[in-house]
PDB file of C-alpha atoms in Angstrom:
ATOM      1  CA  MET A   1       0.006   0.001   0.001  1.00 87.00           C
ATOM      2  CA  ARG A   2       1.327   3.424  -0.946  1.00 92.00           C
ATOM      3  CA  ILE A   3       1.312   6.169   1.685  1.00 93.00           C
ATOM      4  CA  LEU A   4       0.436   9.503   0.119  1.00 92.00           C
ATOM      5  CA  HIS A   5       1.682  12.744   1.591  1.00 90.00           C
ATOM      6  CA  PRO A   6      -0.083  16.002   0.694  1.00 88.00           C
ATOM      7  CA  ASP A   7       2.440  16.936  -1.992  1.00 87.00           C
ATOM      8  CA  ASP A   8       1.806  13.568  -3.720  1.00 93.00           C
ATOM      9  CA  LEU A   9      -1.872  14.285  -4.422  1.00 95.00           C
ATOM     10  CA  ARG A  10      -2.981  14.195  -8.063  1.00 96.00           C
ATOM     11  CA  PRO A  11      -6.785  13.962  -7.837  1.00 97.00           C
ATOM     12  CA  LEU A  12      -8.831  12.291 -10.550  1.00 97.00           C
ATOM     13  CA  VAL A  13     -12.139  14.119 -10.228  1.00 98.00           C
ATOM     14  CA  ARG A  14     -15.253  12.285 -11.370  1.00 97.00           C
ATOM     15  CA  MET A  15     -17.977  14.675 -10.297  1.00 97.00           C
ATOM     16  CA  VAL A  16     -18.469  18.105  -8.707  1.00 98.00           C
ATOM     17  CA  ASN A  17     -21.740  19.862  -7.955  1.00 96.00           C
ATOM     18  CA  PHE A  18     -22.896  22.948  -6.089  1.00 95.00           C
ATOM     19  CA  HIS A  19     -26.635  23.397  -5.609  1.00 92.00           C
ATOM     20  CA  PRO A  20     -29.592  23.973  -3.260  1.00 95.00           C
ATOM     21  CA  VAL A  21     -31.167  20.958  -1.562  1.00 95.00           C
ATOM     22  CA  PRO A  22     -34.963  20.715  -1.196  1.00 94.00           C
ATOM     23  CA  PRO A  23     -36.624  19.626   2.062  1.00 93.00           C
ATOM     24  CA  GLY A  24     -36.765  15.874   2.494  1.00 93.00           C
ATOM     25  CA  ALA A  25     -33.897  15.178   0.069  1.00 95.00           C
ATOM     26  CA  SER A  26     -32.064  11.948   0.893  1.00 96.00           C
ATOM     27  CA  TRP A  27     -29.347   9.794  -0.661  1.00 96.00           C
ATOM     28  CA  GLY A  28     -29.211   6.167   0.427  1.00 92.00           C
ATOM     29  CA  SER A  29     -28.960   3.746   1.820  1.00 94.00           C
ATOM     30  CA  ARG A  30     -26.117   3.470  -0.702  1.00 96.00           C
ATOM     31  CA  THR A  31     -22.428   2.873  -1.298  1.00 97.00           C
ATOM     32  CA  ILE A  32     -20.128   4.923  -3.519  1.00 96.00           C
ATOM     33  CA  ALA A  33     -17.114   3.888  -5.596  1.00 95.00           C
ATOM     34  CA  ASP A  34     -14.746   6.705  -4.693  1.00 96.00           C
ATOM     35  CA  LEU A  35     -13.996   9.291  -2.001  1.00 98.00           C
ATOM     36  CA  GLU A  36     -16.605  12.002  -1.542  1.00 98.00           C
ATOM     37  CA  LEU A  37     -16.188  15.409   0.100  1.00 98.00           C
ATOM     38  CA  ILE A  38     -19.383  17.279   0.993  1.00 98.00           C
ATOM     39  CA  LEU A  39     -19.252  20.913   2.078  1.00 98.00           C
ATOM     40  CA  ASN A  40     -22.359  22.117   3.913  1.00 97.00           C
ATOM     41  CA  LEU A  41     -22.944  25.744   2.905  1.00 96.00           C
ATOM     42  CA  THR A  42     -26.302  26.357   4.599  1.00 95.00           C
ATOM     43  CA  GLY A  43     -28.857  24.262   6.443  1.00 95.00           C
ATOM     44  CA  GLU A  44     -28.343  21.054   8.360  1.00 95.00           C
ATOM     45  CA  PHE A  45     -27.646  17.511   7.161  1.00 97.00           C
ATOM     46  CA  GLU A  46     -27.416  14.067   8.727  1.00 97.00           C
ATOM     47  CA  PHE A  47     -25.039  11.257   7.847  1.00 97.00           C
ATOM     48  CA  PHE A  48     -25.324   7.758   9.264  1.00 95.00           C
ATOM     49  CA  THR A  49     -23.893   4.392   8.367  1.00 95.00           C
ATOM     50  CA  ASP A  50     -25.274   0.891   8.624  1.00 91.00           C
ATOM     51  CA  ALA A  51     -22.496   0.287  11.180  1.00 87.00           C
ATOM     52  CA  GLY A  52     -24.190   2.738  13.571  1.00 91.00           C
ATOM     53  CA  GLU A  53     -22.173   5.934  13.079  1.00 94.00           C
ATOM     54  CA  ARG A  54     -24.313   9.104  13.079  1.00 95.00           C
ATOM     55  CA  ILE A  55     -23.165  12.668  12.407  1.00 95.00           C
ATOM     56  CA  VAL A  56     -25.012  15.962  12.223  1.00 95.00           C
ATOM     57  CA  GLN A  57     -23.289  18.211   9.669  1.00 97.00           C
ATOM     58  CA  ARG A  58     -23.675  21.942  10.177  1.00 95.00           C
ATOM     59  CA  PRO A  59     -22.727  24.877   7.897  1.00 96.00           C
ATOM     60  CA  GLY A  60     -19.008  25.338   7.425  1.00 96.00           C
ATOM     61  CA  GLN A  61     -18.179  21.659   7.857  1.00 97.00           C
ATOM     62  CA  VAL A  62     -16.756  19.228   5.295  1.00 98.00           C
ATOM     63  CA  LEU A  63     -17.841  15.599   5.548  1.00 98.00           C
ATOM     64  CA  LEU A  64     -15.704  12.775   4.128  1.00 98.00           C
ATOM     65  CA  ILE A  65     -17.459   9.619   2.913  1.00 98.00           C
ATOM     66  CA  TYR A  66     -15.357   6.565   2.132  1.00 97.00           C
ATOM     67  CA  PRO A  67     -15.907   4.142  -0.753  1.00 96.00           C
ATOM     68  CA  THR A  68     -17.918   0.955  -0.123  1.00 94.00           C
ATOM     69  CA  GLU A  69     -19.339   1.997   3.277  1.00 95.00           C
ATOM     70  CA  ARG A  70     -23.118   1.753   3.246  1.00 96.00           C
ATOM     71  CA  HIS A  71     -24.606   5.044   4.412  1.00 97.00           C
ATOM     72  CA  THR A  72     -27.439   7.532   4.150  1.00 97.00           C
ATOM     73  CA  TYR A  73     -27.028  11.263   3.735  1.00 97.00           C
ATOM     74  CA  ARG A  74     -30.050  13.518   4.028  1.00 97.00           C
ATOM     75  CA  ARG A  75     -31.250  17.003   4.726  1.00 96.00           C
ATOM     76  CA  SER A  76     -32.679  17.373   8.215  1.00 92.00           C
ATOM     77  CA  GLY A  77     -35.394  19.916   8.900  1.00 78.00           C
ATOM     78  CA  ALA A  78     -37.585  21.716   6.411  1.00 75.00           C
ATOM     79  CA  ALA A  79     -37.154  25.329   7.475  1.00 80.00           C
ATOM     80  CA  GLY A  80     -34.902  27.746   5.577  1.00 87.00           C
ATOM     81  CA  ARG A  81     -32.507  27.216   2.709  1.00 92.00           C
ATOM     82  CA  ALA A  82     -30.052  24.350   2.440  1.00 96.00           C
ATOM     83  CA  MET A  83     -27.166  24.097   0.016  1.00 96.00           C
ATOM     84  CA  PHE A  84     -24.166  21.861  -0.360  1.00 97.00           C
ATOM     85  CA  SER A  85     -21.287  21.131  -2.724  1.00 98.00           C
ATOM     86  CA  CYS A  86     -19.816  17.686  -3.225  1.00 97.00           C
ATOM     87  CA  ILE A  87     -16.765  16.265  -4.945  1.00 98.00           C
ATOM     88  CA  HIS A  88     -16.199  12.637  -5.979  1.00 98.00           C
ATOM     89  CA  CYS A  89     -12.585  11.718  -6.691  1.00 98.00           C
ATOM     90  CA  GLU A  90      -9.616   9.418  -6.267  1.00 97.00           C
ATOM     91  CA  LEU A  91      -6.412  10.978  -4.995  1.00 97.00           C
ATOM     92  CA  LEU A  92      -4.275   9.232  -7.618  1.00 95.00           C
ATOM     93  CA  PRO A  93      -5.194   8.818 -11.296  1.00 92.00           C
ATOM     94  CA  ALA A  94      -4.172   5.143 -11.231  1.00 91.00           C
ATOM     95  CA  GLY A  95      -5.332   3.921  -7.824  1.00 93.00           C
ATOM     96  CA  GLN A  96      -8.353   3.062  -5.748  1.00 96.00           C
ATOM     97  CA  TRP A  97      -8.894   3.868  -2.083  1.00 96.00           C
ATOM     98  CA  ALA A  98     -11.411   1.006  -1.893  1.00 95.00           C
ATOM     99  CA  ALA A  99      -8.769  -1.479  -3.141  1.00 95.00           C
ATOM    100  CA  LYS A 100      -6.274  -0.154  -0.556  1.00 93.00           C
ATOM    101  CA  ASP A 101      -3.894   0.983  -3.275  1.00 96.00           C
ATOM    102  CA  TYR A 102      -3.009   4.020  -1.170  1.00 95.00           C
ATOM    103  CA  ARG A 103      -3.729   5.853   2.060  1.00 94.00           C
ATOM    104  CA  LEU A 104      -3.301   9.504   2.976  1.00 94.00           C
ATOM    105  CA  GLU A 105      -0.980  10.850   5.664  1.00 90.00           C
ATOM    106  CA  PRO A 106      -2.071  12.754   7.734  1.00 89.00           C
ATOM    107  CA  SER A 107      -5.151  10.598   8.141  1.00 91.00           C
ATOM    108  CA  PRO A 108      -8.355  12.333   7.022  1.00 94.00           C
ATOM    109  CA  ARG A 109     -11.035  13.305   9.513  1.00 94.00           C
ATOM    110  CA  ARG A 110     -14.635  12.348   9.013  1.00 96.00           C
ATOM    111  CA  LEU A 111     -15.783  15.910   9.755  1.00 96.00           C
ATOM    112  CA  THR A 112     -13.626  19.021   9.356  1.00 96.00           C
ATOM    113  CA  ASP A 113     -14.619  22.498  10.475  1.00 95.00           C
ATOM    114  CA  VAL A 114     -13.649  24.981   7.756  1.00 95.00           C
ATOM    115  CA  ALA A 115     -15.820  27.896   8.845  1.00 90.00           C
ATOM    116  CA  GLY A 116     -12.748  30.061   9.368  1.00 85.00           C
ATOM    117  CA  ASP A 117     -11.346  29.365   5.889  1.00 90.00           C
ATOM    118  CA  ARG A 118     -13.144  31.522   3.329  1.00 91.00           C
ATOM    119  CA  GLU A 119     -11.165  30.044   0.460  1.00 96.00           C
ATOM    120  CA  ILE A 120     -12.579  26.526   0.748  1.00 96.00           C
ATOM    121  CA  PRO A 121     -16.186  27.471  -0.239  1.00 96.00           C
ATOM    122  CA  ARG A 122     -14.754  29.543  -3.082  1.00 97.00           C
ATOM    123  CA  LEU A 123     -12.672  26.601  -4.237  1.00 98.00           C
ATOM    124  CA  PHE A 124     -15.690  24.261  -4.179  1.00 98.00           C
ATOM    125  CA  ARG A 125     -17.618  26.776  -6.278  1.00 97.00           C
ATOM    126  CA  ARG A 126     -14.715  27.199  -8.714  1.00 97.00           C
ATOM    127  CA  ALA A 127     -14.335  23.428  -9.014  1.00 98.00           C
ATOM    128  CA  ALA A 128     -18.047  23.041  -9.827  1.00 97.00           C
ATOM    129  CA  ARG A 129     -17.867  25.838 -12.420  1.00 97.00           C
ATOM    130  CA  ALA A 130     -14.766  24.364 -14.047  1.00 97.00           C
ATOM    131  CA  PHE A 131     -16.198  20.830 -14.009  1.00 97.00           C
ATOM    132  CA  GLY A 132     -19.295  22.013 -15.850  1.00 96.00           C
ATOM    133  CA  GLY A 133     -17.295  24.021 -18.386  1.00 96.00           C
ATOM    134  CA  TYR A 134     -15.731  23.192 -21.728  1.00 95.00           C
ATOM    135  CA  SER A 135     -12.138  24.248 -21.309  1.00 93.00           C
ATOM    136  CA  ARG A 136      -9.558  22.332 -23.303  1.00 94.00           C
ATOM    137  CA  PHE A 137      -7.738  21.665 -20.017  1.00 96.00           C
ATOM    138  CA  ARG A 138     -10.895  21.119 -17.971  1.00 96.00           C
ATOM    139  CA  GLN A 139      -9.763  17.982 -16.136  1.00 96.00           C
ATOM    140  CA  GLU A 140      -6.366  19.474 -15.265  1.00 97.00           C
ATOM    141  CA  ILE A 141      -7.965  22.694 -13.990  1.00 98.00           C
ATOM    142  CA  VAL A 142     -10.505  20.807 -11.875  1.00 98.00           C
ATOM    143  CA  SER A 143      -7.788  18.516 -10.511  1.00 98.00           C
ATOM    144  CA  THR A 144      -5.657  21.522  -9.523  1.00 98.00           C
ATOM    145  CA  ILE A 145      -8.538  23.182  -7.668  1.00 98.00           C
ATOM    146  CA  VAL A 146      -9.524  19.946  -5.876  1.00 98.00           C
ATOM    147  CA  ARG A 147      -5.891  19.338  -4.952  1.00 97.00           C
ATOM    148  CA  GLU A 148      -5.831  22.696  -3.186  1.00 97.00           C
ATOM    149  CA  ILE A 149      -8.986  21.759  -1.273  1.00 98.00           C
ATOM    150  CA  TRP A 150      -7.371  18.506  -0.095  1.00 97.00           C
ATOM    151  CA  LEU A 151      -4.177  20.355   0.838  1.00 96.00           C
ATOM    152  CA  ARG A 152      -6.106  22.867   2.921  1.00 95.00           C
ATOM    153  CA  LEU A 153      -7.972  20.045   4.654  1.00 96.00           C
ATOM    154  CA  ALA A 154      -4.753  18.077   5.248  1.00 94.00           C
ATOM    155  CA  GLU A 155      -3.259  21.146   6.862  1.00 90.00           C
ATOM    156  CA  LYS A 156      -6.148  21.180   9.343  1.00 91.00           C
ATOM    157  CA  TRP A 157      -5.853  17.437   9.974  1.00 91.00           C
ATOM    158  CA  SER A 158      -2.165  17.807  10.838  1.00 82.00           C
ATOM    159  CA  GLU A 159      -2.756  20.598  13.337  1.00 71.00           C
ATOM    160  CA  THR A 160      -2.000  19.508  16.885  1.00 53.00           C
ATOM    161  CA  ALA A 161      -2.010  21.242  20.202  1.00 44.00           C
ATOM    162  CA  SER A 162       1.751  21.602  20.293  1.00 49.00           C
ATOM    163  CA  PRO A 163       3.473  23.089  23.336  1.00 52.00           C
ATOM    164  CA  ALA A 164       4.626  26.706  23.247  1.00 63.00           C
ATOM    165  CA  VAL A 165       8.024  27.313  21.712  1.00 76.00           C
ATOM    166  CA  SER A 166      10.998  27.872  23.978  1.00 85.00           C
ATOM    167  CA  ARG A 167      12.166  31.320  25.065  1.00 83.00           C
ATOM    168  CA  ARG A 168      15.241  30.985  22.836  1.00 86.00           C
ATOM    169  CA  MET A 169      13.068  30.171  19.814  1.00 86.00           C
ATOM    170  CA  GLU A 170      10.863  33.197  20.536  1.00 86.00           C
ATOM    171  CA  GLN A 171      14.009  35.335  20.525  1.00 88.00           C
ATOM    172  CA  MET A 172      15.212  33.780  17.240  1.00 88.00           C
ATOM    173  CA  LEU A 173      11.860  34.422  15.599  1.00 87.00           C
ATOM    174  CA  ALA A 174      11.882  38.014  16.833  1.00 86.00           C
ATOM    175  CA  PHE A 175      15.430  38.347  15.446  1.00 88.00           C
ATOM    176  CA  LEU A 176      14.180  37.193  12.012  1.00 87.00           C
ATOM    177  CA  ARG A 177      11.057  39.390  12.059  1.00 83.00           C
ATOM    178  CA  ASP A 178      13.164  42.451  12.810  1.00 84.00           C
ATOM    179  CA  ARG A 179      15.273  41.705   9.706  1.00 85.00           C
ATOM    180  CA  LEU A 180      12.679  40.612   7.165  1.00 78.00           C
ATOM    181  CA  GLY A 181      14.151  42.918   4.544  1.00 80.00           C
ATOM    182  CA  GLU A 182      17.703  41.656   5.051  1.00 85.00           C
ATOM    183  CA  PRO A 183      19.465  38.477   3.832  1.00 87.00           C
ATOM    184  CA  VAL A 184      19.762  36.663   7.183  1.00 88.00           C
ATOM    185  CA  SER A 185      21.549  33.305   7.111  1.00 89.00           C
ATOM    186  CA  ARG A 186      21.783  30.357   9.518  1.00 89.00           C
ATOM    187  CA  ARG A 187      25.272  31.580  10.368  1.00 91.00           C
ATOM    188  CA  ASP A 188      23.883  35.020  11.358  1.00 92.00           C
ATOM    189  CA  LEU A 189      21.436  33.312  13.697  1.00 91.00           C
ATOM    190  CA  ALA A 190      24.143  31.038  15.074  1.00 92.00           C
ATOM    191  CA  GLU A 191      26.476  33.939  15.825  1.00 93.00           C
ATOM    192  CA  ALA A 192      23.705  36.032  17.425  1.00 92.00           C
ATOM    193  CA  PHE A 193      22.717  33.195  19.778  1.00 92.00           C
ATOM    194  CA  ALA A 194      26.130  31.586  20.365  1.00 91.00           C
ATOM    195  CA  VAL A 195      25.292  28.211  18.815  1.00 90.00           C
ATOM    196  CA  THR A 196      26.385  26.346  15.685  1.00 91.00           C
ATOM    197  CA  PRO A 197      24.489  26.643  12.376  1.00 89.00           C
ATOM    198  CA  GLU A 198      23.702  22.935  12.660  1.00 89.00           C
ATOM    199  CA  HIS A 199      22.113  23.512  16.072  1.00 90.00           C
ATOM    200  CA  VAL A 200      20.006  26.334  14.619  1.00 89.00           C
ATOM    201  CA  ASN A 201      18.624  23.840  12.079  1.00 87.00           C
ATOM    202  CA  TYR A 202      18.009  21.281  14.830  1.00 86.00           C
ATOM    203  CA  LEU A 203      16.070  23.769  16.987  1.00 88.00           C
ATOM    204  CA  PHE A 204      13.847  24.939  14.129  1.00 86.00           C
ATOM    205  CA  ARG A 205      13.027  21.406  13.040  1.00 82.00           C
ATOM    206  CA  LYS A 206      12.388  20.250  16.595  1.00 80.00           C
ATOM    207  CA  GLU A 207      10.159  23.143  17.686  1.00 80.00           C
ATOM    208  CA  LEU A 208       8.533  24.305  14.441  1.00 79.00           C
ATOM    209  CA  GLY A 209       8.961  21.443  11.988  1.00 75.00           C
ATOM    210  CA  LEU A 210      10.576  23.933   9.579  1.00 76.00           C
ATOM    211  CA  THR A 211      14.002  25.027   8.466  1.00 80.00           C
ATOM    212  CA  PRO A 212      15.103  28.613   9.243  1.00 81.00           C
ATOM    213  CA  THR A 213      14.791  29.442   5.536  1.00 79.00           C
ATOM    214  CA  GLN A 214      11.181  28.235   5.453  1.00 75.00           C
TER     215      GLN A 214
END
């Protein structure tokens, strides 16, 4: 089984839509052949599986449905407007999640709150518009947009409650911020804080997961 990291993603998009949902609308009980992302834009939806899992999806949340799991997805409540956007895809052009050809790292979440990310609804809308268009490079454009959606979601899945950085790291970051317009090197940092350039790299990777240049 191949482990995919976010920069490996090359989505093969099979369907994208973006539309209002009437009261009483329901899909299922059913299974699907590929991964499905559903963004709730307005209203409230319910998702439940034959295995007993039940989720209420509220606006600003993205639901992930896996291939082959039997489930029902439906609008709950009749008051007000409801609208969603969904994407069906595989994350590799030659691969199937259902066949365990690959898995994604970090592991996806069933439900992701994206209410604070204004770009994700825009990207879903752009993907739907591009999917329904007639561009010569339609599939490549749609794939690029959907890849960005997955990257933004993967960034949220990898967020952890990490401890605060050390006092020395705070000072190093302040040193860099004060010199944003200057060509500051690892050696400059090392000399300013009486450590080796190699130790500067070690501290940045340990505490931030980045290199000083990044």
